[in-house]
Short mmCIF file of C-alpha atoms in Angstrom, two decimals:
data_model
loop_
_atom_site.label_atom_id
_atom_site.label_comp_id
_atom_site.label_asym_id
_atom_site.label_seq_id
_atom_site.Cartn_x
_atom_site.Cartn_y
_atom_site.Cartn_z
CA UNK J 908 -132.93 -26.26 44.52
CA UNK J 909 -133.62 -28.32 41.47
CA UNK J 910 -129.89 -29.96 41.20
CA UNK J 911 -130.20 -30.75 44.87
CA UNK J 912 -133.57 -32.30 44.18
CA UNK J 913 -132.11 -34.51 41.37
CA UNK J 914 -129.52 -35.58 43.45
CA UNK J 915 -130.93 -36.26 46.61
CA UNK J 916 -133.78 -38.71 44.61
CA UNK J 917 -130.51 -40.56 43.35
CA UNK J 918 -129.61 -40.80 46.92
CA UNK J 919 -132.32 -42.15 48.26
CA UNK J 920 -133.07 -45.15 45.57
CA UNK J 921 -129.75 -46.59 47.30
CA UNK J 922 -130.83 -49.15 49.72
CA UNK J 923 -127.69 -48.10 51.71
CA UNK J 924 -128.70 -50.01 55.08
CA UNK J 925 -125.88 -50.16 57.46
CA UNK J 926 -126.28 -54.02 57.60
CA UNK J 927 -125.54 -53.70 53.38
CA UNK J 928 -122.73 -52.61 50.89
CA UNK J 929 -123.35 -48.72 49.59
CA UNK J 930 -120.67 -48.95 46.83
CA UNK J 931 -123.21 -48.61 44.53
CA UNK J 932 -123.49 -45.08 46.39
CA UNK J 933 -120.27 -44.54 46.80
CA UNK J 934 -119.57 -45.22 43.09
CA UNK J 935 -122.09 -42.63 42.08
CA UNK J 936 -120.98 -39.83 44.08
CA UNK J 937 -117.31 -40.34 42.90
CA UNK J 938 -118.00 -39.92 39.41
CA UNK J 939 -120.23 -36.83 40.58
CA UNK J 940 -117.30 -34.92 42.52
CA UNK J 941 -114.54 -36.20 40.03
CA UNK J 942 -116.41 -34.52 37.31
CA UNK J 943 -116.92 -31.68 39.27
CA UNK J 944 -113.07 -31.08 39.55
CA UNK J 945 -112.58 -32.49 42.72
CA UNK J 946 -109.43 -34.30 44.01
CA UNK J 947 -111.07 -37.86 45.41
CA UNK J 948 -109.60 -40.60 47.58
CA UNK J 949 -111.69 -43.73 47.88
CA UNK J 950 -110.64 -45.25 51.53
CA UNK J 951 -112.36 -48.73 51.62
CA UNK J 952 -113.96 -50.58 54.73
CA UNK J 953 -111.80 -53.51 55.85
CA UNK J 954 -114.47 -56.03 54.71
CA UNK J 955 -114.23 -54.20 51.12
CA UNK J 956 -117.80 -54.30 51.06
CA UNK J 957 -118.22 -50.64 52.14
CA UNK J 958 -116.29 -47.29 51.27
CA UNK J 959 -115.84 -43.86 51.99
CA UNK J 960 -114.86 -40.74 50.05
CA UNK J 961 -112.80 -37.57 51.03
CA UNK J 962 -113.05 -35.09 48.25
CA UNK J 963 -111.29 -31.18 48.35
CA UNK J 964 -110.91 -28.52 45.71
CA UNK J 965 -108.27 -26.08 46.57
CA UNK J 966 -105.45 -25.82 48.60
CA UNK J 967 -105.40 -27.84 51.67
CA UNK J 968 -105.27 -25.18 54.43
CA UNK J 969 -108.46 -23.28 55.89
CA UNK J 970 -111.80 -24.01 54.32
CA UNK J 971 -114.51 -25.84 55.04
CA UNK J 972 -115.21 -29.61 55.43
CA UNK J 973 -118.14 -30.71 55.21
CA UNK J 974 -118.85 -34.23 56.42
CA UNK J 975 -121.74 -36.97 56.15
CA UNK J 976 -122.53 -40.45 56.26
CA UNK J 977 -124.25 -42.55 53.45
CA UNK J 978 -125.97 -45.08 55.86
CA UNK J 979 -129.60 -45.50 56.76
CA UNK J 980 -131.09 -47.62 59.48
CA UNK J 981 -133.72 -50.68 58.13
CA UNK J 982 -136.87 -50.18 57.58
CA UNK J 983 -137.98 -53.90 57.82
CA UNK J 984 -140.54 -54.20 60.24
CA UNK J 985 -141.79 -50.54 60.04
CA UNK J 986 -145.06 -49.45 58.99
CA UNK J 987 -144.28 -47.47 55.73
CA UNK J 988 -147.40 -46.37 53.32
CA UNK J 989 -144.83 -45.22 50.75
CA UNK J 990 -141.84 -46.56 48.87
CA UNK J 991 -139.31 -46.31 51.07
CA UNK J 992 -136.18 -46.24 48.82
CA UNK J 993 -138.12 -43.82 46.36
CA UNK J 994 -138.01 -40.18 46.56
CA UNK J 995 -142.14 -38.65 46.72
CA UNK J 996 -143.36 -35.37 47.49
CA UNK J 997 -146.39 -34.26 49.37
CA UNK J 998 -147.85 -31.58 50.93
CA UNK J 999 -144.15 -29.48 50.88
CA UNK J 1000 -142.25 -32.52 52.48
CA UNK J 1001 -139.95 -35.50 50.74
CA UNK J 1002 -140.18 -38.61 51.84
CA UNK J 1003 -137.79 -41.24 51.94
CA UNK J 1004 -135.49 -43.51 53.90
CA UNK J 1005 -132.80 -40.86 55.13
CA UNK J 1006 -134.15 -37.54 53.72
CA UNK J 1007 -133.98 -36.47 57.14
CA UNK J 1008 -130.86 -38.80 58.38
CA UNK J 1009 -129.04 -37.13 56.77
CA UNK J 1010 -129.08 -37.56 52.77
CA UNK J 1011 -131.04 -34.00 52.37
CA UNK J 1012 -127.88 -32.73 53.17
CA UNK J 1013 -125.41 -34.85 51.60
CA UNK J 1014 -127.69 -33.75 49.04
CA UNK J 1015 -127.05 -30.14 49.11
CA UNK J 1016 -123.32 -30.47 49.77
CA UNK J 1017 -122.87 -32.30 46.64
CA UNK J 1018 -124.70 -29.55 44.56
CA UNK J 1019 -122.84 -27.33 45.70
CA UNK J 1020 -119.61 -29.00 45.12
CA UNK J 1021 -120.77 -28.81 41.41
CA UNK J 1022 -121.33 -25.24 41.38
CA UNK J 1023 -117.78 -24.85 43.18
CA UNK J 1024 -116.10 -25.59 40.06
CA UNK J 1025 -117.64 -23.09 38.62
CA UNK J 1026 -117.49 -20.29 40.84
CA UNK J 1027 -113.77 -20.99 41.75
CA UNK J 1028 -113.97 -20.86 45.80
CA UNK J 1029 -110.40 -19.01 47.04
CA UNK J 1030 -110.68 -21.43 49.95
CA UNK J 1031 -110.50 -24.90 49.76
CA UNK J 1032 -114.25 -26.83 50.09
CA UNK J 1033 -114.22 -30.63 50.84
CA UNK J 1034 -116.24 -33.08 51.85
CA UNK J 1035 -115.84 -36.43 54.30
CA UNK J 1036 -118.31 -38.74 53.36
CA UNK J 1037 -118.44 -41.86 55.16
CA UNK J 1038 -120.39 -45.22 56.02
CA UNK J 1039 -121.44 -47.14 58.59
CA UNK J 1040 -122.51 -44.50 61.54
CA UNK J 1041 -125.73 -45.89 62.51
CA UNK J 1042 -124.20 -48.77 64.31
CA UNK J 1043 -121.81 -46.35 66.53
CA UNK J 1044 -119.60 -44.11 64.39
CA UNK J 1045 -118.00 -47.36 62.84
CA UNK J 1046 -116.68 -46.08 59.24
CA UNK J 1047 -115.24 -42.76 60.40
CA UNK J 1048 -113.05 -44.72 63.01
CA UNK J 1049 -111.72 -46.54 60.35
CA UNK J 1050 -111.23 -44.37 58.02
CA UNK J 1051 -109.59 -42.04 60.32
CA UNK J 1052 -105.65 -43.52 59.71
CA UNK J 1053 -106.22 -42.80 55.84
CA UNK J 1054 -108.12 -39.39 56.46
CA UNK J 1055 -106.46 -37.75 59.13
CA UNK J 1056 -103.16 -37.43 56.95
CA UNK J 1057 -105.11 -35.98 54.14
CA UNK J 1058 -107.82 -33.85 55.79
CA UNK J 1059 -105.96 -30.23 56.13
CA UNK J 1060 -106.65 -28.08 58.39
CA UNK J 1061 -110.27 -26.54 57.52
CA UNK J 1062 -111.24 -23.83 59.48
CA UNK J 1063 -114.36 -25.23 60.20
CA UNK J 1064 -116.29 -28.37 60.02
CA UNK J 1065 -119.62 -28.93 59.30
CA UNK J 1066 -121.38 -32.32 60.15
CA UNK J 1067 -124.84 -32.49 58.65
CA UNK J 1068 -126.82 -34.42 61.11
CA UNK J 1069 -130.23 -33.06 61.25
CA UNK J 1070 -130.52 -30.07 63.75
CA UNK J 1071 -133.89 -28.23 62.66
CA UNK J 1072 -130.61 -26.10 60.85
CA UNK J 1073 -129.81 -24.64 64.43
CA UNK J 1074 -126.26 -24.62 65.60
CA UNK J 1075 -125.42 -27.38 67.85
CA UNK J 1076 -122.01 -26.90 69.92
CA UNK J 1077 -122.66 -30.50 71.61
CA UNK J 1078 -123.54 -33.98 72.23
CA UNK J 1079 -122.65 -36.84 75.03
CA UNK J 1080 -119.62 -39.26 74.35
CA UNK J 1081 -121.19 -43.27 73.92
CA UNK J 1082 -119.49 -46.63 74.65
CA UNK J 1083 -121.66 -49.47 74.27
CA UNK J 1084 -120.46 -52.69 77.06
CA UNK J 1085 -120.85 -56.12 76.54
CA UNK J 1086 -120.91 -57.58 80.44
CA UNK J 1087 -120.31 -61.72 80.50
CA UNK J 1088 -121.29 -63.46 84.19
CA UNK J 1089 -119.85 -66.07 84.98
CA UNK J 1090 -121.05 -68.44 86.91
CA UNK J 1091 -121.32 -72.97 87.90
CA UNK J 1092 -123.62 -75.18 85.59
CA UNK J 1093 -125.13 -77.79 88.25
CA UNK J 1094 -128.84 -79.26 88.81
CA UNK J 1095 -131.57 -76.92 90.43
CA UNK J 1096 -132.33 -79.02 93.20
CA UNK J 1097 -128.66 -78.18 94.34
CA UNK J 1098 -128.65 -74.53 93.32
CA UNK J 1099 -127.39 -73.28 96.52
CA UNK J 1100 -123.80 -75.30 96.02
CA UNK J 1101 -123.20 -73.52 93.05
CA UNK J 1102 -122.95 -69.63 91.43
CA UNK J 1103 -125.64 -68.96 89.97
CA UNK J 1104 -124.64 -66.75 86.59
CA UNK J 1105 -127.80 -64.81 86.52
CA UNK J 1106 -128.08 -63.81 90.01
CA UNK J 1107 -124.45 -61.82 89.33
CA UNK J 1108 -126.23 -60.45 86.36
CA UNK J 1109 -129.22 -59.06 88.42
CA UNK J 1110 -126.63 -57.80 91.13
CA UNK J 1111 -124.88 -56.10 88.71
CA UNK J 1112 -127.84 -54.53 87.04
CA UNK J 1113 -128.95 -53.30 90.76
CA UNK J 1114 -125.37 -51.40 90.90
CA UNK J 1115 -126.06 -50.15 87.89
CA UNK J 1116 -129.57 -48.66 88.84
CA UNK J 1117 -127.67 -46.93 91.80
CA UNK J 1118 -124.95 -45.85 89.88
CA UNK J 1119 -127.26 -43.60 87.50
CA UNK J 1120 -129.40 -42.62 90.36
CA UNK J 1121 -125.80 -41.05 91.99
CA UNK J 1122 -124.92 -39.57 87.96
CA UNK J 1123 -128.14 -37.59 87.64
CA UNK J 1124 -127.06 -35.96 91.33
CA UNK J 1125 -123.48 -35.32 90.07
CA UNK J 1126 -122.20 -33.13 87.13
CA UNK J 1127 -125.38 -31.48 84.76
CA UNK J 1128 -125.92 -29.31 81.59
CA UNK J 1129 -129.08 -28.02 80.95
CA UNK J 1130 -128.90 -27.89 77.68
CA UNK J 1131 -129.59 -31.58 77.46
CA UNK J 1132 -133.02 -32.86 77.47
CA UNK J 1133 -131.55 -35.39 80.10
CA UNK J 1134 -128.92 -33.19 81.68
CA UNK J 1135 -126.56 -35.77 83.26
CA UNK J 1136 -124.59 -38.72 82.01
CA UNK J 1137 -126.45 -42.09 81.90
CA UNK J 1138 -126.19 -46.01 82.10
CA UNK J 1139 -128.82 -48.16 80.44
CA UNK J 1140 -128.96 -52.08 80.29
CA UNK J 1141 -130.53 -52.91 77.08
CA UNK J 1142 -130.20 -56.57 77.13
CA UNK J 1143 -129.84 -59.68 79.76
CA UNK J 1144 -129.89 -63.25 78.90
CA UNK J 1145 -128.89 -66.29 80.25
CA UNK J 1146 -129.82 -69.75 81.02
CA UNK J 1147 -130.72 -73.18 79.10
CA UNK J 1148 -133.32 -74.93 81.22
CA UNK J 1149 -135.22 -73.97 84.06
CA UNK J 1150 -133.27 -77.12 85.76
CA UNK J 1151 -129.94 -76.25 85.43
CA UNK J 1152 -127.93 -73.26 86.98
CA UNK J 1153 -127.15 -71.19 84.68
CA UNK J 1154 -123.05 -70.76 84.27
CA UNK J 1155 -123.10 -67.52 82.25
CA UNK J 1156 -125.26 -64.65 81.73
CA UNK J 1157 -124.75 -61.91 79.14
CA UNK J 1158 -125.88 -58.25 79.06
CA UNK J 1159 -125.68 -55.51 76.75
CA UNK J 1160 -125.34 -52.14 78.20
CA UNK J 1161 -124.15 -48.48 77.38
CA UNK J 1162 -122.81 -44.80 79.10
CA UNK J 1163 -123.40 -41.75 77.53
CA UNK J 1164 -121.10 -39.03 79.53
CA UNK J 1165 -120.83 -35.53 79.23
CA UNK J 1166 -117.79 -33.75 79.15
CA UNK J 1167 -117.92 -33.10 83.00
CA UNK J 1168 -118.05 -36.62 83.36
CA UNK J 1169 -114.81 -38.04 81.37
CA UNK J 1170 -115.81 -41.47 79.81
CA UNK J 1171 -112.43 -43.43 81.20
CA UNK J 1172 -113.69 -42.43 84.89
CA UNK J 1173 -117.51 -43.62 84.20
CA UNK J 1174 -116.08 -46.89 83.25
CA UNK J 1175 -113.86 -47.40 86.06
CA UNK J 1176 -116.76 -46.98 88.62
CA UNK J 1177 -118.80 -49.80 86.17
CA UNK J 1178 -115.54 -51.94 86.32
CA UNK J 1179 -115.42 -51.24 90.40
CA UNK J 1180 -119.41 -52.05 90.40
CA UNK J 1181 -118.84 -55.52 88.26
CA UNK J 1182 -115.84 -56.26 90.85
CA UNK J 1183 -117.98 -55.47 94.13
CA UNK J 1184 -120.53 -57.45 92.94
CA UNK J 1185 -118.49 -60.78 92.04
CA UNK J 1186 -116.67 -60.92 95.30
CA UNK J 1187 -119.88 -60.55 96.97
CA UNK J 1188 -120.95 -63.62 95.34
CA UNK J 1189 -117.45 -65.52 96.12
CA UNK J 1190 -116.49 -65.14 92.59
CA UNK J 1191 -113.32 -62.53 92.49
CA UNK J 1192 -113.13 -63.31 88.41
CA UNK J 1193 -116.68 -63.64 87.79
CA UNK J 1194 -117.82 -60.53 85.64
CA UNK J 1195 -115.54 -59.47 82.98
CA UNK J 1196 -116.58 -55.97 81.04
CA UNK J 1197 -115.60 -55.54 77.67
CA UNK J 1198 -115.85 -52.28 75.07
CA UNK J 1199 -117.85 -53.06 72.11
CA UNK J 1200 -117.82 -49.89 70.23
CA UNK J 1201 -117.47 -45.72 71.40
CA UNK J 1202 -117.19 -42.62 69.97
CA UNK J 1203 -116.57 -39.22 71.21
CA UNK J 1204 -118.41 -36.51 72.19
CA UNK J 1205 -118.36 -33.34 71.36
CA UNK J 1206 -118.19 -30.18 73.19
CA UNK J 1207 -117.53 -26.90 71.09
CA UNK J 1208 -117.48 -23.51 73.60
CA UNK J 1209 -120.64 -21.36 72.70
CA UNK J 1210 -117.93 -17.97 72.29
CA UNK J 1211 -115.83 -20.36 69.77
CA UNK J 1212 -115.04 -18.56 66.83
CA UNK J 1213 -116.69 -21.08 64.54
CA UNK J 1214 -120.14 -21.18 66.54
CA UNK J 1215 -120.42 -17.64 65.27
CA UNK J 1216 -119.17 -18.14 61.93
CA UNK J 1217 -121.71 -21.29 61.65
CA UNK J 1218 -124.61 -18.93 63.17
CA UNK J 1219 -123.90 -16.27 59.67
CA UNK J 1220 -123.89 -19.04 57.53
CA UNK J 1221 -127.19 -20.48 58.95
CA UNK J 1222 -129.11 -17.40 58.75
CA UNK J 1223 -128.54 -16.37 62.76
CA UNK J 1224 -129.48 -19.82 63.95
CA UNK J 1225 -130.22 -20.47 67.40
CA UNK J 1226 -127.43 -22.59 69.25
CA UNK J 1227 -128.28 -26.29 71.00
CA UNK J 1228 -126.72 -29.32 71.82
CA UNK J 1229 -128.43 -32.69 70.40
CA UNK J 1230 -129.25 -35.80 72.45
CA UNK J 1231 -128.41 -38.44 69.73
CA UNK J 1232 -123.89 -38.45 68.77
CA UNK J 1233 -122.46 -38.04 66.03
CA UNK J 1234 -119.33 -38.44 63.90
CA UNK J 1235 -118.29 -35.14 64.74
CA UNK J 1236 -115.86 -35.86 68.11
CA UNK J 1237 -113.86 -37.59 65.33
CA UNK J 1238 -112.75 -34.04 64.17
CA UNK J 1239 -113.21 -32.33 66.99
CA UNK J 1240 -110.62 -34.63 68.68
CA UNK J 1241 -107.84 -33.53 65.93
CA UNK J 1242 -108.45 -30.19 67.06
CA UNK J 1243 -110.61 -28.89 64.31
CA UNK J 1244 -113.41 -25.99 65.08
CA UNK J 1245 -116.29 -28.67 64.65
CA UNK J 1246 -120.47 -27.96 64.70
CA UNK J 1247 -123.17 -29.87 63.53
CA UNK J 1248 -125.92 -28.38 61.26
CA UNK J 1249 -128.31 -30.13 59.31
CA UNK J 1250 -132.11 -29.81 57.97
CA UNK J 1251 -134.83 -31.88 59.25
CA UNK J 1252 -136.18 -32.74 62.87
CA UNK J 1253 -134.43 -35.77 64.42
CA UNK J 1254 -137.14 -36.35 66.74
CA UNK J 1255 -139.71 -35.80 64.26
CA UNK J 1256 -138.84 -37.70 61.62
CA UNK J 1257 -135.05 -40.22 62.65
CA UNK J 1258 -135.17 -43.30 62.10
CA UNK J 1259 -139.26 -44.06 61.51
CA UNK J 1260 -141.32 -44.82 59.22
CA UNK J 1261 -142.53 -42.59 56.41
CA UNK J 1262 -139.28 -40.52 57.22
CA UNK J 1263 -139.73 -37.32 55.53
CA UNK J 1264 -138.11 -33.93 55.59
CA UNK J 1265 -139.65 -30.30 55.14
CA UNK J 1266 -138.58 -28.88 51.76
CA UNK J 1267 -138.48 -25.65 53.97
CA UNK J 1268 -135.74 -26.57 55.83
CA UNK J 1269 -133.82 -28.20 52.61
CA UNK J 1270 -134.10 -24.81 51.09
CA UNK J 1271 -132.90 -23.46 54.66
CA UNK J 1272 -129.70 -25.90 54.22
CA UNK J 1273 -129.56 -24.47 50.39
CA UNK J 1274 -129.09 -20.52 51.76
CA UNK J 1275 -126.66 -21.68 53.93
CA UNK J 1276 -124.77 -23.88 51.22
CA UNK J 1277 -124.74 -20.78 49.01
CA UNK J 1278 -123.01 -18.28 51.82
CA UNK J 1279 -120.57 -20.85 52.43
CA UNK J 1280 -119.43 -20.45 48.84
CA UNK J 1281 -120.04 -16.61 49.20
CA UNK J 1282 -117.33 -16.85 52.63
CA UNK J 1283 -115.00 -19.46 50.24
CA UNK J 1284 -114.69 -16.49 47.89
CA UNK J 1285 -114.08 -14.27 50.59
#
């Protein structure tokens, strides 16, 4: 595990925030799979400030693909007692901003891309490696147009988001809103002439209440921690002075749907909600609803060929489904046999301070790195 070591410390000393460039990164891990034999295209972000790599040796039928993103979330405004963008080890755990999410095993895949040139892999191994996924999936939607032309047909993909190593078959779809009221701008001591922005805003939050009070009656899987879809308002504002109407309000909201519950129809009773509410207040036009960002989600069948593939390769892991998404709908959607696997403990560890991951289960992603070139040879 020493390469994997060397290469994940080299990870982490990237600042790669979502909010900043990681070409530095990106540059890094080039040179590392060019030299390893490796066929690489460089697709860049639109702003050019950001890229991602797709990387294969051998032919480009059947294989494995295994995908990651190079993105951490900040850490400003955390309580860290350690470096955070410095590799340390303590007690048999790393530590470091995205040792858990999910560099430990963009770590590991990249070692073992180096000893795939030398053990000559019948199949074809490659690697998706992208940006931007902590702010919804981002990077892998546009880098899709460039990679889905080039990505083969692998028998199997692997997305490395941090599962405790289990198997996980699942995870809810995501589309984040952005919901504008509009309403009349007029003096307080006339309010009732005139619409009063916020007051469609709370309306509309009160539908939304009773909508997810009607989801978690509706379509369930138990293999969720929260087994229905859900709505959640993160944000309302609105309003300049206490003595003038407000004439627009603006809240940030999401869905996360299961499969049961396709996303297009969860959105059409939010659009019927935002409509209901408006006329109620005389205003036919006055709540527009507009997609920010969404990705899908993914639901792999537990007797899928692939599940039982991924459970050999991870040492009989257990299967699950994950609360948090992931870029793997992306694949799943071009019909590609899709799981994610990937050491550390989301809940444990994603997205806190003093992030840190269990060299145990690093070692764990290791064994399972080394029968994936054992099945490549195959």
């Amino acid at each position: 595990m020493s390469r994997t070591l060397e290469i994940l410390d080299r990870l982490i000393a990237f600042p790669t925030v979502s909010a900043d460039s990681n070409l530095a990164l990106i540059d890094y891990v080039q040179d590392l799979l060019a030299r390893a034999g490796f066929a690489v295209t460089r697709i860049p972000s639109p702003c050019g400030l950001k890229a991602g790599l797709f990387a294969r040796i051998g032919a480009a039928e059947g294989g494995v693909c295994l995908s990651a993103h190079t993105d951490v979330v900040p850490v400003a405004g955390q309580d860290w007692t350690r470096d955070a963008f410095r590799l340390t080890r303590d007690d048999g755990r790393l530590y470091g901003r995205g040792t858990t999410d999910m560099k430990g095993f963009l770590a590991s895949a990249l070692a073992l891309a180096e000893r795939a040139r030398h053990e000559a892999p019948d199949a074809a191994l490659s690697l998706a490696i992208s940006y931007d996924e902590e702010v919804g999936c981002v990077g892998i939607r546009q880098m899709m147009p460039t990679l889905e032309p080039i990505l083969g047909r692998p028998r199997a993909v692997i997305v490395g988001e941090p599962t405790s190593m289990q198997v996980a078959m699942g995870h809810k779809g995501k589309a984040a809103l952005e919901v504008t009221c509009h309403g009349q701008s007029g003096h307080s001591a006339l309010a009732p002439n005139f619409t009063n922005a916020l007051h469609l805003a709370s309306g509309f939050v009160t539908e939304m209440v009773a909508l997810q009070d009607a989801l978690a009656q509706e379509a369930k899987d138990p293999a969720y921690a929260v087994p229905y879809s859900t709505v959640h308002v993160g944000r309302m504002e609105g309003g300049r002075a206490l003595n003038i109407v407000p004439d627009q309000a603006r809240i940030l909201m999401e869905y996360r749907h299961l499969t049961d519950t396709p996303g297009p129809e969860l959105r059409a009773r939010i659009d019927a909600a935002a409509q209901a509410v408006a006329s109620r207040f005389g205003a036919p036009d006055g709540i527009t609803v507009e997609e920010v960002n969404a990705y899908p989600g993914l639901s792999t069948a537990a007797d899928a060929p692939v599940v039982g593939w991924a459970q050999g390769m991870a040492e009989g892991a257990e299967v699950t489904k994950v609360a948090f998404g992931t870029e793997a709908g992306f694949f799943a959607a071009l019909d590609l046999p899709t799981v994610v696997i990937g050491p550390g403990d989301m809940a444990r560890d994603g997205h806190k301070p003093d992030e840190g991951l269990d060299l145990s289960q690093l070692a764990a992603c290791e064994t399972m790195m080394t029968r994936i070139l054992a099945d490549l040879q195959a």
